[in-house]
Coordinates of C-alpha atoms in Angstrom, one line a residue:
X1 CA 20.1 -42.2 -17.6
X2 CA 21.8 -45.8 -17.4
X3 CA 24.3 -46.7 -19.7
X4 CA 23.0 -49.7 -22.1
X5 CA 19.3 -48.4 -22.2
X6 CA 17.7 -49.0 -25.2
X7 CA 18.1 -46.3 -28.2
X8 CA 13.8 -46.1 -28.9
X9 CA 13.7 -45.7 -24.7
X10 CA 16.7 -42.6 -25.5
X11 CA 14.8 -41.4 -28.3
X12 CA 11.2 -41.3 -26.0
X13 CA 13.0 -39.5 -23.2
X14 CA 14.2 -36.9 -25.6
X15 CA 10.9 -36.0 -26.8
X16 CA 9.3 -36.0 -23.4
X17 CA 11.9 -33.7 -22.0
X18 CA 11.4 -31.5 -25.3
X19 CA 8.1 -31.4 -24.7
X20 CA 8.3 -30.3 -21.3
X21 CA 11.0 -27.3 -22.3
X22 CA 8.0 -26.1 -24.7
X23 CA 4.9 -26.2 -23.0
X24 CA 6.7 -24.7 -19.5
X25 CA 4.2 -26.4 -17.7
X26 CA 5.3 -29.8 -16.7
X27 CA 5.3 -31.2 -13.4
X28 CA 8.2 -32.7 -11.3
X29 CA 10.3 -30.3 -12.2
X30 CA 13.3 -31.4 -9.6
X31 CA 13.8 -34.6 -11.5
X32 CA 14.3 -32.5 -15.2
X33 CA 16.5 -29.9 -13.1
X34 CA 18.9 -33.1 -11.8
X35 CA 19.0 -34.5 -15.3
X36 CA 19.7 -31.2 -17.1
X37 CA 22.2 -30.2 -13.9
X38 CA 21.3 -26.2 -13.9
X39 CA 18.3 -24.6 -12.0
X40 CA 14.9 -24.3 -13.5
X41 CA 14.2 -20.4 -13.9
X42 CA 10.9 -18.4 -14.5
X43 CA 10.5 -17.3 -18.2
X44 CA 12.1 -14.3 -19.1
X45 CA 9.5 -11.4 -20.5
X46 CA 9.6 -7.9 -21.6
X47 CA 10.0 -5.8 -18.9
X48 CA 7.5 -3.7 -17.7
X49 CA 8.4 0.5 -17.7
X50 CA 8.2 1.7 -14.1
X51 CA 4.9 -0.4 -13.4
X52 CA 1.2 0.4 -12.5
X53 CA -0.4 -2.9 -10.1
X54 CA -4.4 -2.4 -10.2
X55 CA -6.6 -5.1 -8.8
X56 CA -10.0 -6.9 -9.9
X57 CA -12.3 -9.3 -8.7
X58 CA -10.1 -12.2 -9.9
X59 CA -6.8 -11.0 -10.5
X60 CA -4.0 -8.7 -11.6
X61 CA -2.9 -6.1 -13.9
X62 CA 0.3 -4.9 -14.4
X63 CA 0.2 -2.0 -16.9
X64 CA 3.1 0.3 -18.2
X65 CA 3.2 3.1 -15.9
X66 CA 3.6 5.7 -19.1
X67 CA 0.8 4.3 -21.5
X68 CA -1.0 2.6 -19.0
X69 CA -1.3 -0.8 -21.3
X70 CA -2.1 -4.0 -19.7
X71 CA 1.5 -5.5 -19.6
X72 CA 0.4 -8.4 -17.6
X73 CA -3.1 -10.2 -16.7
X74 CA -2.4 -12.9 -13.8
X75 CA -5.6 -14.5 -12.3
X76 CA -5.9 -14.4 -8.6
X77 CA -8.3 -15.3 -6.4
X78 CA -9.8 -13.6 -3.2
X79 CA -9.8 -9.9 -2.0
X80 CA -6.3 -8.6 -3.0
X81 CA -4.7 -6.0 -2.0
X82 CA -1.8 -4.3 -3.3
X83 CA 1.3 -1.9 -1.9
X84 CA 4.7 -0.7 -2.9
X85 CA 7.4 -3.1 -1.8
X86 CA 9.8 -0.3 -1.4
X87 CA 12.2 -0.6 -4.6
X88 CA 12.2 0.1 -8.2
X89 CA 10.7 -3.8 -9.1
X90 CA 8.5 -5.4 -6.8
X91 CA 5.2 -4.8 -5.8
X92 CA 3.7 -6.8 -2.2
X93 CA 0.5 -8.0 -3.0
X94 CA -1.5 -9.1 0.2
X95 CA -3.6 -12.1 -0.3
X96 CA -5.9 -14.7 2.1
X97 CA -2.7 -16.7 3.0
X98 CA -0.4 -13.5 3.8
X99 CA 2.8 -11.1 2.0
X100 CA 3.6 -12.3 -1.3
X101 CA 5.9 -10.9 -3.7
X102 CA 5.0 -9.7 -7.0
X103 CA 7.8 -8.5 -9.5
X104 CA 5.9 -6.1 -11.3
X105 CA 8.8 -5.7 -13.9
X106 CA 9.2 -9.0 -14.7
X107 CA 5.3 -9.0 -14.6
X108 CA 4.9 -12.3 -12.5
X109 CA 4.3 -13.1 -9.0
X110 CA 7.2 -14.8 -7.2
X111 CA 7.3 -17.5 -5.0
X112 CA 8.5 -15.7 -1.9
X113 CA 6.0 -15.7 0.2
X114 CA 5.8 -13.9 3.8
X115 CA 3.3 -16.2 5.4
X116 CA 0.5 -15.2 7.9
X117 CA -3.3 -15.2 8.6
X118 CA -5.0 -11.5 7.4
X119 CA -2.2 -9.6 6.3
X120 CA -2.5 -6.0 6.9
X121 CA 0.1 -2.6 6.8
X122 CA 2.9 -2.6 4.5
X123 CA 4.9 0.5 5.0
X124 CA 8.0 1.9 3.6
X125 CA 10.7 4.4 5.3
X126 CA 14.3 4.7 5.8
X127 CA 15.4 2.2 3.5
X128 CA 13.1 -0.8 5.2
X129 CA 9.9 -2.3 4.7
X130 CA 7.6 -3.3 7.7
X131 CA 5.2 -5.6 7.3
X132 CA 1.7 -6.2 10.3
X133 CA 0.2 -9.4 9.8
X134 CA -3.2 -8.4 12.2
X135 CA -3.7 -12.8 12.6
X136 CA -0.7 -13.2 14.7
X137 CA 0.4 -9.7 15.3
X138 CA 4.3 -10.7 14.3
X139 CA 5.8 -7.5 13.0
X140 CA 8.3 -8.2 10.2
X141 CA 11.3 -6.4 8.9
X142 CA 13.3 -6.4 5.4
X143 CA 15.2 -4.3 3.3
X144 CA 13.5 -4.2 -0.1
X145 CA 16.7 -4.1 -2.2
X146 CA 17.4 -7.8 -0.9
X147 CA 13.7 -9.0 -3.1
X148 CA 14.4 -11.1 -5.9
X149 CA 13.6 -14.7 -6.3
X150 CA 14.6 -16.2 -2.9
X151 CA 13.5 -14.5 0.7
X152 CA 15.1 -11.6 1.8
X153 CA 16.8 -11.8 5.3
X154 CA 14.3 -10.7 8.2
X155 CA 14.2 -9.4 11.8
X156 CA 10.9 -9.9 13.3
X157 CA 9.2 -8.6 16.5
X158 CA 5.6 -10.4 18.0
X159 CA 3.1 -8.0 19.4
X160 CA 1.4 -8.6 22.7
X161 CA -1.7 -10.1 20.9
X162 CA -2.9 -10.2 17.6
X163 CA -4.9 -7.2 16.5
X164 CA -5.4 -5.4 13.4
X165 CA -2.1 -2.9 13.7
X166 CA 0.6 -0.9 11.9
X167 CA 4.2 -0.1 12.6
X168 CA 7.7 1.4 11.0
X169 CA 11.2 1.1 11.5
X170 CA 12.8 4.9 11.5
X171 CA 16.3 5.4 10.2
X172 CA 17.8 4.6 13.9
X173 CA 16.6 0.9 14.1
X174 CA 13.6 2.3 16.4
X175 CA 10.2 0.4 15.8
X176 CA 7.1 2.4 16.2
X177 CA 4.3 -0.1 16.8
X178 CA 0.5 -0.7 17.7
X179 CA -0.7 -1.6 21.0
X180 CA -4.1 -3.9 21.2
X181 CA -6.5 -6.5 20.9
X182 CA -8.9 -8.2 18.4
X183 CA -11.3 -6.6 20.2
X184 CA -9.7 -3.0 21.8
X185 CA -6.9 -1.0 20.1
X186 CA -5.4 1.6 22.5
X187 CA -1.8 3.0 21.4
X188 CA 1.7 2.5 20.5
X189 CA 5.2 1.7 21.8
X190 CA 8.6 2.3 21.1
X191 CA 11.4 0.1 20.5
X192 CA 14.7 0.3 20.7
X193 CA 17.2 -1.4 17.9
X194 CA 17.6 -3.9 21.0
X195 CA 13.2 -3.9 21.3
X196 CA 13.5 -2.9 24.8
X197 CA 11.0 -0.2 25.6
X198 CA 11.7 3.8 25.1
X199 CA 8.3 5.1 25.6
X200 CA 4.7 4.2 25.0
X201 CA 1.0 5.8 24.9
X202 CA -2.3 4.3 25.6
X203 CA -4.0 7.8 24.9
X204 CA -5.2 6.4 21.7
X205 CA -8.4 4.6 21.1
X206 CA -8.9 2.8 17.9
X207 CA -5.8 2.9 17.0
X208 CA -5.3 2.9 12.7
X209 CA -3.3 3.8 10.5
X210 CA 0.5 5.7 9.6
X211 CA 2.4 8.2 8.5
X212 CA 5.7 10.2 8.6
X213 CA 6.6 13.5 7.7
X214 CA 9.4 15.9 7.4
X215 CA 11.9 15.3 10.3
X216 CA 11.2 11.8 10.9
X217 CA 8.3 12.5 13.0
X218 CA 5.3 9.8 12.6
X219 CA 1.3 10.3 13.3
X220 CA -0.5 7.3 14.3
X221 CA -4.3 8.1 14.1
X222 CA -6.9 7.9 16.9
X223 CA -10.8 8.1 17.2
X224 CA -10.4 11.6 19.1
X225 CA -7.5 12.8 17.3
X226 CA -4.0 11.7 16.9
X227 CA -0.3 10.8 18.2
X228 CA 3.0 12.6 16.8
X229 CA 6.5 10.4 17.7
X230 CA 9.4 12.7 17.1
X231 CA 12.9 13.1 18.7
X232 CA 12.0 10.1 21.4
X233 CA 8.2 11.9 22.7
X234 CA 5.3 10.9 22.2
X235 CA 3.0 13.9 21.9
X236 CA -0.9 13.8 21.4
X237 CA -3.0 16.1 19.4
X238 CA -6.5 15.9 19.9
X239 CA -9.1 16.5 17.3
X240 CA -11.0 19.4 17.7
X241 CA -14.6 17.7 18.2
X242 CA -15.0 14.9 21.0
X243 CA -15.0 12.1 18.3
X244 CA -12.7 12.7 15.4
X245 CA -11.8 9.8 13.9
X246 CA -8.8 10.0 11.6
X247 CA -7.3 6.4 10.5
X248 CA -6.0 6.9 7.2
X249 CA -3.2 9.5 6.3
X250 CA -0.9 10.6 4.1
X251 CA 2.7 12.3 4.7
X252 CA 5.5 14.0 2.9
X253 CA 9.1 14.2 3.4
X254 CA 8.6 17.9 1.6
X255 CA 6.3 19.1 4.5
X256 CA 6.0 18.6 8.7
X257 CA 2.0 18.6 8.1
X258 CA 0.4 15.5 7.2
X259 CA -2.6 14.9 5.9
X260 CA -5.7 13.1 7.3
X261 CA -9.0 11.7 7.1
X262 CA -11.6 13.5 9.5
X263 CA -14.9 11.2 10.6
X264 CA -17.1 12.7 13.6
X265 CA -20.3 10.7 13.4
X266 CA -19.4 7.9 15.6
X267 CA -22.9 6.4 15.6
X268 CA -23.0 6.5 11.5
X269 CA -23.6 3.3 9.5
X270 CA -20.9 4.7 6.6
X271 CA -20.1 8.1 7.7
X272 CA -19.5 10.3 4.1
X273 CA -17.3 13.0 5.5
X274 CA -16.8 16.8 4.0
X275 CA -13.8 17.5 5.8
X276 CA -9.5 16.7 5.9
X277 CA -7.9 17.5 8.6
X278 CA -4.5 18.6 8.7
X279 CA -1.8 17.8 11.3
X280 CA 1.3 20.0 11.8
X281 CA 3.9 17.9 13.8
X282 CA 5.9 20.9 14.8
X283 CA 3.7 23.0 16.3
X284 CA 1.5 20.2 17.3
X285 CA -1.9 21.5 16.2
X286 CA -4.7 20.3 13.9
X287 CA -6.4 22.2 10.7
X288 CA -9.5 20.9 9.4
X289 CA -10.2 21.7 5.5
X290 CA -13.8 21.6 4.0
X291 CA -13.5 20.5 0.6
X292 CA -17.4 20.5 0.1
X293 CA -17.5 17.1 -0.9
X294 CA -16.8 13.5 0.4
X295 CA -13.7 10.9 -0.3
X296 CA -12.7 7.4 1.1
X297 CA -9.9 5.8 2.8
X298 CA -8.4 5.3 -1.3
X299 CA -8.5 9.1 -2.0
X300 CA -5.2 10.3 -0.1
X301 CA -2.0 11.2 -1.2
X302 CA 0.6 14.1 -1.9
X303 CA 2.0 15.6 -4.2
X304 CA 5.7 15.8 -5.5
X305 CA 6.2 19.4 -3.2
X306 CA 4.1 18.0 -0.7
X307 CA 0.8 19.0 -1.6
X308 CA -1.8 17.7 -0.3
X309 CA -4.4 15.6 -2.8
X310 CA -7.9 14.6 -2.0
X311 CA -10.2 12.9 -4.5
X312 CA -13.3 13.7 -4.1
X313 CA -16.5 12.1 -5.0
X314 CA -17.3 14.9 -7.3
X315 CA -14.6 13.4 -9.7
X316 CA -12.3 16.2 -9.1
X317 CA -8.7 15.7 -7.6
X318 CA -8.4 18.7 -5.0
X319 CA -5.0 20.0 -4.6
X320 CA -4.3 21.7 -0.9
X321 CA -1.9 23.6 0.5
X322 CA -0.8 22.1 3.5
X323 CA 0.7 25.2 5.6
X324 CA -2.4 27.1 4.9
X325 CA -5.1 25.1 4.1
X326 CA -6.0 26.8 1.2
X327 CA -7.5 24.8 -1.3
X328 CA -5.1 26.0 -4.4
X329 CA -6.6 23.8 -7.7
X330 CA -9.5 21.7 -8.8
X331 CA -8.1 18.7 -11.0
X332 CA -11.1 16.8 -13.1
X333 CA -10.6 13.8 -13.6
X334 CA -13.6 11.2 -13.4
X335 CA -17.5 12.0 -13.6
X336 CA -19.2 11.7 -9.9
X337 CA -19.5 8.9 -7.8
X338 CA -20.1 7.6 -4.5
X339 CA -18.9 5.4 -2.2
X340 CA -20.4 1.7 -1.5
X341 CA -21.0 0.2 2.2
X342 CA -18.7 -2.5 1.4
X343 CA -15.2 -1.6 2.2
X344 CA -14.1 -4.2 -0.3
X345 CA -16.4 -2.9 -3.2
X346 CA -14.6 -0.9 -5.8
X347 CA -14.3 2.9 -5.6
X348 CA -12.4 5.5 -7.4
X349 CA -8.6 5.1 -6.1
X350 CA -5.8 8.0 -6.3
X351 CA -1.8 6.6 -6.5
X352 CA 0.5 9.0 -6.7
X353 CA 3.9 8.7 -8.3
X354 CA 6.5 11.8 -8.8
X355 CA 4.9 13.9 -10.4
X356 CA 1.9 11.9 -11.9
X357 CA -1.6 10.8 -10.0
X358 CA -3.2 7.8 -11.5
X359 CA -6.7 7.4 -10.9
X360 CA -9.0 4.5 -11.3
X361 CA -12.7 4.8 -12.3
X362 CA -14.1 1.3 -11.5
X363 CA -18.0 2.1 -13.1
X364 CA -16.5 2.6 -16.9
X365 CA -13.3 0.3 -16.0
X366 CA -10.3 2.8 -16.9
X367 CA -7.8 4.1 -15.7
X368 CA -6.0 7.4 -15.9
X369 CA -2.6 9.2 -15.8
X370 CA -2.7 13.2 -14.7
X371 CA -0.1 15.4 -14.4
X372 CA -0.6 17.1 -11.0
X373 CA 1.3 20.7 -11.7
X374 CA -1.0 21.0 -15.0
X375 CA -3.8 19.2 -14.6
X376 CA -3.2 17.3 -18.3
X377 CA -4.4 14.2 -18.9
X378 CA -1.0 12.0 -19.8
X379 CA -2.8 8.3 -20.7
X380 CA -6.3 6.4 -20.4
X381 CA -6.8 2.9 -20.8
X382 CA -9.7 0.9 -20.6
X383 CA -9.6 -2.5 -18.8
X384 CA -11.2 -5.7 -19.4
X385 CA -12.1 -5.7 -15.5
X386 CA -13.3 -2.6 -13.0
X387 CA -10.2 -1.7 -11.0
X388 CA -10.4 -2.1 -7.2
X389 CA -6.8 -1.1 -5.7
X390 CA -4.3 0.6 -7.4
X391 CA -0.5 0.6 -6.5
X392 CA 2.5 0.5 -8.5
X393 CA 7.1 0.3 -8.1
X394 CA 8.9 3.2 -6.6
X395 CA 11.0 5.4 -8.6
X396 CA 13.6 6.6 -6.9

């Protein structure tokens, strides 16, 4: 302010400024920062206990991860999608414009942003987290514990074209990574920490999907099987029927078998399989499991030993043993459903943390917290919203 203004013109900027600190909502908040001479921060709320993310047509929740209460209600619009962002805080929530950051404790979205036309993979391992935006096909690199209110440092790779892919950064600065187009998928290739070349396959068609398992060894899914990367070799495993698709999976640092989708009706409008497969990466062979009912892409996980966790559409959460196959417990945990044609319709989804699988039932708008080893029902809530995705912090 000038010296000599007016006392009533003092007393009228005081209010105005006053008024602004209470309603938090003011614009041209630069010029009230440069007056004031300290940074503008975001409001400070309760923080949320080890945090659930579940989304709706619309929005946001972030509920407490013990009593499953709606912490948080933050209206967004457009198909969101939701992953961990590799720490104990923050959550990456993928929306129409690309990566941004959600700190689910602090139960706000953040202004760090990782931009990008259609947003796909987020994965997590070794201490990094990889994001694939399918528009442009750049591959991006971070380590979560830098996440906080300004953008972490980055290292970034560009595919050969854009193309809807997946890769991972393992523990020796290697990048596993898709090879393909918007309209043919066909492999991977390895990277060294200087992105030079170490191997590739093009033995993969229709490339989709990730996951690791004990001994660092990653399985990238096919249409007629899969590929294991382990120890700098590429190996391929092929499904035991001439189309078997498998493009979502599920691995375990507990177990050198992941687990897998199985699809073999390649001419199927919405193919409602019966079977898992599973996919030793030591010995290099396949299982598949009949579970005698069907699942979706949102009904994979494992379990704290390694176990291997399918919910079915019969509402029950089947628990597999993943060196033999055997099909060890039936957990129930919703009423039966099935599966809409659109991929973006709600459906039952399973999240897994420690020793707890949360489960969202999208027709009565709940959502659920079982212990896996007994099968007891810790917390249900009820939402104002059906539940589409469900994702939530990591622990440890």
């Amino acid at each position: 302010m000038k010296h000599g203004a007016r006392p009533r013109a003092t007393i009228a900027l005081t209010a105005l400024l006053a008024a602004c600190v209470t309603l938090t909502a003011c614009g041209g908040g630069n010029s009230s920062e440069a007056a004031a001479g300290t940074s503008a921060k975001p409001p400070v709320k309760e923080p949320v206990n080890e945090p659930i993310v579940a989304t709706y047509d619309g929005g946001l929740y972030v509920l407490d991860g013990a009593t499953l209460k709606v912490a948080e209600d933050i209206p967004l619009k457009g198909f969101n999608r939701v992953n961990p962002a590799g720490d104990d805080r923050h959550v990456m929530v993928s929306t129409a414009a690309g990566f941004q950051v959600m700190d689910a404790v602090g139960r706000r979205l953040t202004d760090v942003e990782f931009k990008g036309p259609k947003p796909g993979h987020v994965v997590h391992y070794a201490g990094r987290t990889v994001l694939f935006s399918d528009g442009t096909g750049e591959v991006t690199v971070f380590d979560p514990a830098d996440l906080g209110d300004t953008r972490p440092s980055t290292t970034t790779y560009d595919s050969a074209a854009p193309h809807h892919g997946v890769a991972i950064q393992l523990a020796n600065g290697e990048l596993v990574t898709t090879l393909g187009t918007e309209e043919k998928r066909v492999g991977i290739t390895v990277l060294g920490k200087d992105r030079e070349e170490i191997t590739r396959s093009e033995e993969c068609p229709g490339v989709h999907g990730e996951a690791t398992a004990r001994g660092e060894a990653v399985v990238i899914g096919c249409e007629d099987g899969v590929l294991v990367y382990r120890g700098g070799a590429i190996k391929k495993v092929k499904s035991p029927t001439e189309y078997g698709r498998i493009g979502n999976q599920a691995g375990s640092d507990e177990s050198p078998v992941v687990l897998g989708d199985y699809k073999k009706d390649k001419d199927a409008e919405l193919e409602r399989p019966e079977q898992v497969s599973l996919i030793d990466t030591e010995s290099g062979t396949m299982r598949l499991v009949d579970i005698g009912t069907s699942y979706t892409f949102r009904s994979l996980a494992r379990g704290p030993h390694g176990e291997a966790l399918v919910l079915g559409t019969d509402g029950k959460i089947h628990v597999i043993d993943p060196e033999t196959g055997d099909i060890t417990k039936k957990i129930t945990a919703l009423g039966s459903w099935q599966e809409p044609l659109d991929w973006q319709q709600p459906r039952p989804a399973l999240f897994v943390r420690d020793h707890t699988a949360y489960v969202s039932d999208p027709s009565s708008k709940k959502l659920l917290a079982i212990d896996i080893e007994s099968g007891k029902r810790l917390a249900s809530m009820e939402l104002p919203a059906a539940p589409n995705e469900l994702s939530g912090v990591k622990t440890h």
